[in-house]
CSV table of N, CA and C and ligand atoms in Angstrom, one decimal:
chain,number,residue,atom,x,y,z
A,578,MET,N,1.0,-1.3,0.1
A,578,MET,CA,-0.1,-0.2,0.1
A,578,MET,C,1.1,1.2,0.0
A,579,GLY,N,0.5,2.3,-0.8
A,579,GLY,CA,1.1,3.4,-0.8
A,579,GLY,C,0.9,4.3,0.3
A,580,LYS,N,1.7,5.6,0.5
A,580,LYS,CA,1.6,6.3,1.6
A,580,LYS,C,0.2,7.1,1.4
A,581,PRO,N,-0.6,7.2,2.6
A,581,PRO,CA,-2.0,7.7,2.4
A,581,PRO,C,-1.9,9.2,1.5
A,582,PHE,N,-0.8,10.2,2.0
A,582,PHE,CA,-0.8,11.3,1.2
A,582,PHE,C,0.6,11.4,0.9
A,583,ALA,N,0.5,11.1,-0.6
A,583,ALA,CA,1.9,10.9,-1.4
A,583,ALA,C,2.7,12.3,-1.2
A,584,ASP,N,2.1,13.3,-1.5
A,584,ASP,CA,3.0,14.6,-1.5
A,584,ASP,C,3.0,15.6,-0.1
A,585,HIS,N,3.1,14.6,1.1
A,585,HIS,CA,3.1,15.1,2.2
A,585,HIS,C,4.2,14.8,2.5
A,586,ASP,N,5.0,15.9,3.1
A,586,ASP,CA,6.5,15.9,3.6
A,586,ASP,C,6.3,15.6,5.0
A,587,SER,N,6.7,14.6,5.8
A,587,SER,CA,6.7,14.2,7.2
A,587,SER,C,7.5,15.4,7.9
A,588,GLN,N,8.6,15.5,7.2
A,588,GLN,CA,9.8,16.0,7.7
A,588,GLN,C,9.4,17.4,8.0
A,589,THR,N,8.8,18.2,6.9
A,589,THR,CA,8.5,19.7,7.4
A,589,THR,C,7.1,19.9,7.6
A,590,GLY,N,6.2,18.6,7.5
A,590,GLY,CA,4.6,18.9,7.6
A,590,GLY,C,4.0,19.5,6.6
A,591,LEU,N,4.4,19.9,5.6
A,591,LEU,CA,3.8,20.6,4.1
A,591,LEU,C,3.7,19.8,3.1
A,592,TYR,N,2.6,20.6,2.8
A,592,TYR,CA,2.3,19.6,1.3
A,592,TYR,C,2.6,20.4,0.0
A,593,ASP,N,2.6,19.6,-1.0
A,593,ASP,CA,3.4,20.5,-2.4
A,593,ASP,C,2.0,21.5,-2.5
A,594,GLU,N,2.7,22.5,-3.4
A,594,GLU,CA,1.5,23.5,-3.6
A,594,GLU,C,0.9,23.8,-4.2
A,595,HIS,N,0.5,22.5,-5.2
A,595,HIS,CA,-0.6,22.4,-5.7
A,595,HIS,C,-2.0,21.9,-5.0
A,596,GLU,N,-1.6,21.0,-3.8
A,596,GLU,CA,-2.5,20.9,-3.0
A,596,GLU,C,-3.1,21.6,-1.9
A,597,VAL,N,-2.4,22.9,-1.6
A,597,VAL,CA,-3.1,23.7,-0.9
A,597,VAL,C,-3.7,24.9,-1.5
A,598,ARG,N,-3.4,25.0,-2.8
A,598,ARG,CA,-4.3,26.0,-3.7
A,598,ARG,C,-5.8,25.8,-3.4
A,599,GLU,N,-6.4,27.1,-3.4
A,599,GLU,CA,-7.7,27.2,-3.3
A,599,GLU,C,-8.6,26.4,-4.4
A,600,PRO,N,-9.8,26.3,-4.6
A,600,PRO,CA,-10.4,25.6,-6.0
A,600,PRO,C,-10.5,26.9,-6.5
A,601,ARG,N,-10.7,27.0,-8.1
A,601,ARG,CA,-11.0,27.8,-9.0
A,601,ARG,C,-12.3,28.6,-8.5
A,602,LYS,N,-12.2,30.2,-8.9
A,602,LYS,CA,-13.8,30.7,-8.4
A,602,LYS,C,-14.0,31.0,-9.8
A,603,PHE,N,-15.4,31.1,-9.7
A,603,PHE,CA,-16.1,31.8,-10.7
A,603,PHE,C,-17.0,33.0,-10.4
A,604,LYS,N,-17.3,34.0,-11.3
A,604,LYS,CA,-17.8,35.2,-11.1
A,604,LYS,C,-19.4,34.7,-11.4
A,605,VAL,N,-20.4,35.1,-10.8
A,605,VAL,CA,-21.6,35.0,-11.3
A,605,VAL,C,-22.2,36.1,-11.8
A,606,VAL,N,-22.3,36.6,-13.1
A,606,VAL,CA,-22.8,37.7,-13.9
A,606,VAL,C,-24.4,37.7,-14.0
A,607,LEU,N,-24.9,38.8,-13.8
A,607,LEU,CA,-26.6,39.1,-14.1
A,607,LEU,C,-26.0,40.0,-15.5
A,608,LEU,N,-27.4,39.9,-16.4
A,608,LEU,CA,-27.5,40.4,-17.6
A,608,LEU,C,-28.6,41.1,-17.5
A,609,ASN,N,-28.6,42.3,-18.1
A,609,ASN,CA,-29.8,43.3,-18.3
A,609,ASN,C,-30.7,42.8,-19.4
A,610,ASP,N,-31.8,43.1,-19.2
A,610,ASP,CA,-33.0,42.9,-20.0
A,610,ASP,C,-34.2,43.8,-19.9
A,611,ASP,N,-35.2,43.9,-21.0
A,611,ASP,CA,-36.1,45.2,-20.9
A,611,ASP,C,-37.4,44.9,-20.0
A,612,TYR,N,-37.6,43.3,-19.5
A,612,TYR,CA,-38.7,42.9,-19.1
A,612,TYR,C,-38.7,42.8,-17.5
A,613,THR,N,-37.5,42.1,-17.1
A,613,THR,CA,-37.5,41.6,-15.5
A,613,THR,C,-37.5,43.0,-14.9
A,614,THR,N,-38.4,43.2,-13.9
A,614,THR,CA,-38.7,44.5,-13.1
A,614,THR,C,-37.5,44.6,-12.2
A,615,MET,N,-36.9,45.6,-11.9
A,615,MET,CA,-35.9,46.4,-10.8
A,615,MET,C,-36.3,45.6,-9.8
A,616,ASP,N,-37.5,45.6,-9.2
A,616,ASP,CA,-37.9,44.9,-7.8
A,616,ASP,C,-37.7,43.5,-7.8
A,617,PHE,N,-37.7,42.8,-8.8
A,617,PHE,CA,-37.4,41.5,-8.7
A,617,PHE,C,-36.1,41.1,-9.0
A,618,VAL,N,-35.0,42.1,-9.6
A,618,VAL,CA,-33.8,41.8,-9.6
A,618,VAL,C,-33.2,42.0,-8.2
A,619,VAL,N,-33.5,43.0,-7.5
A,619,VAL,CA,-33.3,43.2,-6.1
A,619,VAL,C,-33.5,42.1,-5.3
A,620,GLU,N,-34.7,41.8,-5.1
A,620,GLU,CA,-35.1,40.4,-4.5
A,620,GLU,C,-34.2,39.4,-4.6
A,621,ILE,N,-33.7,39.2,-5.8
A,621,ILE,CA,-32.8,37.9,-6.3
A,621,ILE,C,-31.5,38.0,-5.9
A,622,LEU,N,-30.9,39.5,-5.8
A,622,LEU,CA,-29.7,39.8,-5.3
A,622,LEU,C,-29.7,39.5,-3.6
A,623,MET,N,-30.8,39.9,-3.0
A,623,MET,CA,-30.9,39.8,-1.6
A,623,MET,C,-31.0,38.6,-1.1
A,624,HIS,N,-31.9,37.6,-1.7
A,624,HIS,CA,-32.4,36.2,-1.4
A,624,HIS,C,-31.4,35.1,-2.0
A,625,VAL,N,-30.8,35.4,-3.3
A,625,VAL,CA,-29.7,34.1,-3.7
A,625,VAL,C,-28.3,34.8,-3.5
A,626,PHE,N,-28.1,36.0,-3.6
A,626,PHE,CA,-26.6,36.4,-3.4
A,626,PHE,C,-26.2,37.2,-2.2
A,627,LYS,N,-27.4,37.2,-1.4
A,627,LYS,CA,-27.0,37.7,0.1
A,627,LYS,C,-26.6,39.0,0.5
A,628,LYS,N,-27.1,39.9,-0.4
A,628,LYS,CA,-26.8,41.1,-0.5
A,628,LYS,C,-27.5,42.0,0.2
A,629,THR,N,-27.3,43.1,0.8
A,629,THR,CA,-28.4,43.8,1.9
A,629,THR,C,-29.1,44.7,0.7
A,630,GLU,N,-29.9,45.3,1.0
A,630,GLU,CA,-31.2,46.1,0.1
A,630,GLU,C,-30.1,47.1,-0.6
A,631,THR,N,-29.2,47.9,0.0
A,631,THR,CA,-28.4,48.8,-0.7
A,631,THR,C,-27.8,48.3,-1.5
A,632,GLU,N,-26.9,47.3,-1.2
A,632,GLU,CA,-25.8,46.6,-2.1
A,632,GLU,C,-26.7,46.1,-3.3
A,633,ALA,N,-27.9,45.6,-3.3
A,633,ALA,CA,-28.3,44.8,-4.4
A,633,ALA,C,-29.0,46.0,-4.9
A,634,THR,N,-29.5,47.1,-4.7
A,634,THR,CA,-30.0,48.2,-5.5
A,634,THR,C,-28.7,48.7,-6.3
A,635,LEU,N,-27.6,48.7,-5.7
A,635,LEU,CA,-26.7,49.6,-6.4
A,635,LEU,C,-26.0,48.1,-7.5
A,636,ILE,N,-26.1,47.3,-7.5
A,636,ILE,CA,-25.5,46.1,-8.3
A,636,ILE,C,-26.9,46.1,-9.6
A,637,MET,N,-28.1,46.2,-9.2
A,637,MET,CA,-29.1,46.0,-10.2
A,637,MET,C,-29.0,47.2,-11.1
A,638,LEU,N,-28.8,48.4,-10.5
A,638,LEU,CA,-28.7,49.6,-11.3
A,638,LEU,C,-27.5,49.6,-12.2
A,639,ALA,N,-26.2,49.2,-11.7
A,639,ALA,CA,-25.2,48.9,-12.4
A,639,ALA,C,-25.5,48.2,-13.7
A,640,VAL,N,-26.2,46.9,-13.7
A,640,VAL,CA,-26.6,45.9,-14.7
A,640,VAL,C,-27.3,46.8,-15.9
A,641,HIS,N,-28.2,47.4,-15.1
A,641,HIS,CA,-29.6,48.1,-15.8
A,641,HIS,C,-28.5,49.0,-16.6
A,642,ASN,N,-27.5,49.8,-16.2
A,642,ASN,CA,-27.2,51.0,-17.0
A,642,ASN,C,-25.9,50.3,-17.9
A,643,GLU,N,-25.2,49.1,-17.3
A,643,GLU,CA,-24.0,49.0,-18.2
A,643,GLU,C,-24.3,47.3,-18.9
A,644,GLY,N,-25.5,46.9,-18.6
A,644,GLY,CA,-25.6,45.7,-19.4
A,644,GLY,C,-25.3,44.2,-18.9
A,645,LYS,N,-24.3,44.4,-17.5
A,645,LYS,CA,-24.2,43.1,-17.0
A,645,LYS,C,-23.3,43.5,-15.8
A,646,GLY,N,-23.3,42.8,-14.8
A,646,GLY,CA,-22.6,43.2,-13.5
A,646,GLY,C,-22.4,41.8,-12.6
A,647,VAL,N,-21.4,41.9,-12.1
A,647,VAL,CA,-21.0,40.9,-10.9
A,647,VAL,C,-21.7,40.8,-9.7
A,648,CYS,N,-22.3,39.5,-9.6
A,648,CYS,CA,-23.0,39.5,-8.1
A,648,CYS,C,-22.2,39.0,-7.2
A,649,GLY,N,-21.2,38.0,-7.4
A,649,GLY,CA,-20.1,37.4,-6.2
A,649,GLY,C,-19.6,36.4,-7.0
A,650,VAL,N,-18.5,36.0,-6.2
A,650,VAL,CA,-17.6,35.0,-6.9
A,650,VAL,C,-17.6,33.8,-5.8
A,651,TYR,N,-17.8,32.6,-6.3
A,651,TYR,CA,-18.1,31.4,-5.5
A,651,TYR,C,-17.1,30.3,-6.4
A,652,PRO,N,-17.1,28.9,-5.7
A,652,PRO,CA,-16.4,27.9,-6.1
A,652,PRO,C,-17.5,27.4,-7.3
A,653,ALA,N,-16.9,26.7,-8.4
A,653,ALA,CA,-17.6,26.2,-9.3
A,653,ALA,C,-19.0,25.6,-9.1
A,654,GLU,N,-19.0,24.7,-8.2
A,654,GLU,CA,-20.5,24.0,-7.8
A,654,GLU,C,-21.7,25.1,-7.3
A,655,VAL,N,-21.0,26.3,-6.5
A,655,VAL,CA,-21.7,27.0,-5.6
A,655,VAL,C,-22.2,28.0,-6.7
A,656,ALA,N,-21.3,28.5,-7.6
A,656,ALA,CA,-21.7,29.3,-8.9
A,656,ALA,C,-22.8,28.7,-9.8
A,657,GLU,N,-22.4,27.5,-10.1
A,657,GLU,CA,-23.7,26.9,-11.0
A,657,GLU,C,-25.0,26.5,-10.4
A,658,THR,N,-25.1,26.5,-9.0
A,658,THR,CA,-26.3,26.4,-8.1
A,658,THR,C,-27.1,27.9,-8.3
A,659,LYS,N,-26.2,29.0,-7.9
A,659,LYS,CA,-27.0,30.0,-8.2
A,659,LYS,C,-27.3,30.5,-9.3
A,660,VAL,N,-26.6,30.2,-10.6
A,660,VAL,CA,-27.0,30.3,-11.8
A,660,VAL,C,-28.8,29.8,-12.2
A,661,ASP,N,-28.6,28.6,-11.7
A,661,ASP,CA,-29.8,27.5,-11.9
A,661,ASP,C,-30.7,28.1,-11.0
A,662,THR,N,-30.6,28.7,-9.8
A,662,THR,CA,-31.7,29.2,-8.7
A,662,THR,C,-32.4,30.4,-9.4
A,663,VAL,N,-31.4,31.3,-10.0
A,663,VAL,CA,-31.9,32.2,-10.2
A,663,VAL,C,-32.8,32.1,-11.8
A,664,HIS,N,-32.4,31.4,-12.7
A,664,HIS,CA,-33.1,30.8,-13.9
A,664,HIS,C,-34.4,30.3,-13.4
A,665,ARG,N,-34.3,29.5,-12.4
A,665,ARG,CA,-35.7,28.8,-11.8
A,665,ARG,C,-36.8,29.8,-11.2
A,666,LEU,N,-36.0,30.8,-10.3
A,666,LEU,CA,-37.2,31.5,-9.8
A,666,LEU,C,-37.5,32.6,-10.8
A,667,ALA,N,-36.5,33.2,-11.9
A,667,ALA,CA,-37.0,33.7,-12.9
A,667,ALA,C,-38.1,33.2,-13.7
A,668,ARG,N,-38.0,32.0,-14.0
A,668,ARG,CA,-38.8,31.6,-15.1
A,668,ARG,C,-40.2,31.3,-14.3
A,669,SER,N,-40.3,31.0,-13.2
A,669,SER,CA,-41.6,30.8,-12.3
A,669,SER,C,-42.1,32.0,-12.3
A,670,ALA,N,-41.3,33.2,-12.1
A,670,ALA,CA,-42.1,34.4,-12.0
A,670,ALA,C,-42.7,34.9,-13.3
A,671,GLY,N,-42.1,34.2,-14.6
A,671,GLY,CA,-42.5,34.9,-15.9
A,671,GLY,C,-41.5,35.7,-16.5
A,672,PHE,N,-40.2,35.8,-16.0
A,672,PHE,CA,-39.1,36.9,-16.2
A,672,PHE,C,-38.0,36.1,-17.2
A,673,PRO,N,-37.7,37.0,-17.8
A,673,PRO,CA,-36.5,36.2,-19.0
A,673,PRO,C,-35.0,36.6,-18.4
A,674,LEU,N,-35.0,36.8,-17.2
A,674,LEU,CA,-33.9,37.4,-16.6
A,674,LEU,C,-32.4,36.0,-16.7
A,675,LYS,N,-31.4,36.7,-17.2
A,675,LYS,CA,-30.3,35.6,-17.2
A,675,LYS,C,-29.1,36.1,-16.3
A,676,CYS,N,-28.6,35.0,-16.4
A,676,CYS,CA,-27.4,34.9,-15.3
A,676,CYS,C,-26.5,34.0,-16.1
A,677,SER,N,-25.2,34.2,-16.0
A,677,SER,CA,-23.9,33.3,-16.1
A,677,SER,C,-22.8,33.5,-15.5
A,678,MET,N,-21.9,32.2,-15.7
A,678,MET,CA,-20.8,32.4,-14.7
A,678,MET,C,-19.4,32.6,-15.7
A,679,GLU,N,-18.5,33.3,-15.2
A,679,GLU,CA,-17.2,33.5,-15.9
A,679,GLU,C,-16.0,33.3,-15.1
A,680,GLY,N,-15.2,32.4,-15.5
A,680,GLY,CA,-13.7,32.2,-14.7
A,680,GLY,C,-13.0,33.2,-14.6
A,681,GLU,N,-12.7,33.2,-13.3
A,681,GLU,CA,-12.0,34.5,-13.0
A,681,GLU,C,-10.8,34.8,-13.3
B,1007,LIG,N1,-33.7,47.0,-17.5
B,1007,LIG,C1,-34.8,46.3,-16.2
B,1007,LIG,C2,-35.8,47.3,-16.3
B,1007,LIG,O1,-35.6,48.8,-16.6
B,1007,LIG,C3,-34.1,45.9,-15.0
B,1007,LIG,C4,-33.0,45.0,-15.1
B,1007,LIG,C5,-31.8,45.2,-14.1
B,1007,LIG,C6,-33.5,43.9,-15.6
B,1007,LIG,C7,-31.1,44.1,-14.3
B,1007,LIG,C8,-32.2,42.8,-15.5
B,1007,LIG,O2,-30.3,42.0,-14.7
B,1007,LIG,C9,-31.2,43.0,-14.7
B,1007,LIG,N2,-37.0,46.7,-15.9
């Protein structure tokens, strides 16, 4: 049987650099459209992305004015789940709101 932690150095107690790096992070980006209400976008930012009402309003206005904006930065699985949640909530409310993820 091999050593349980092949790259663990028992002399120094350290791991190789590649083992201690943080997982890749992804930006979750909200896209503007002409139909989703501003109030709904603020609700999404507060409930899905845990923003305060003030932060949510500023991000929503930035997306409205600039076409897209970053809602947060998360590990891949968390980012994927947030994109899916936004799309599910938007579809069930009848809005075309779009969200995507971008590698950092
Ligand atoms: N542009 C929308 C409106 O005027 C508001 C909006 C903001 C929609 C941000 C989507 O991601 C968005 N009602």
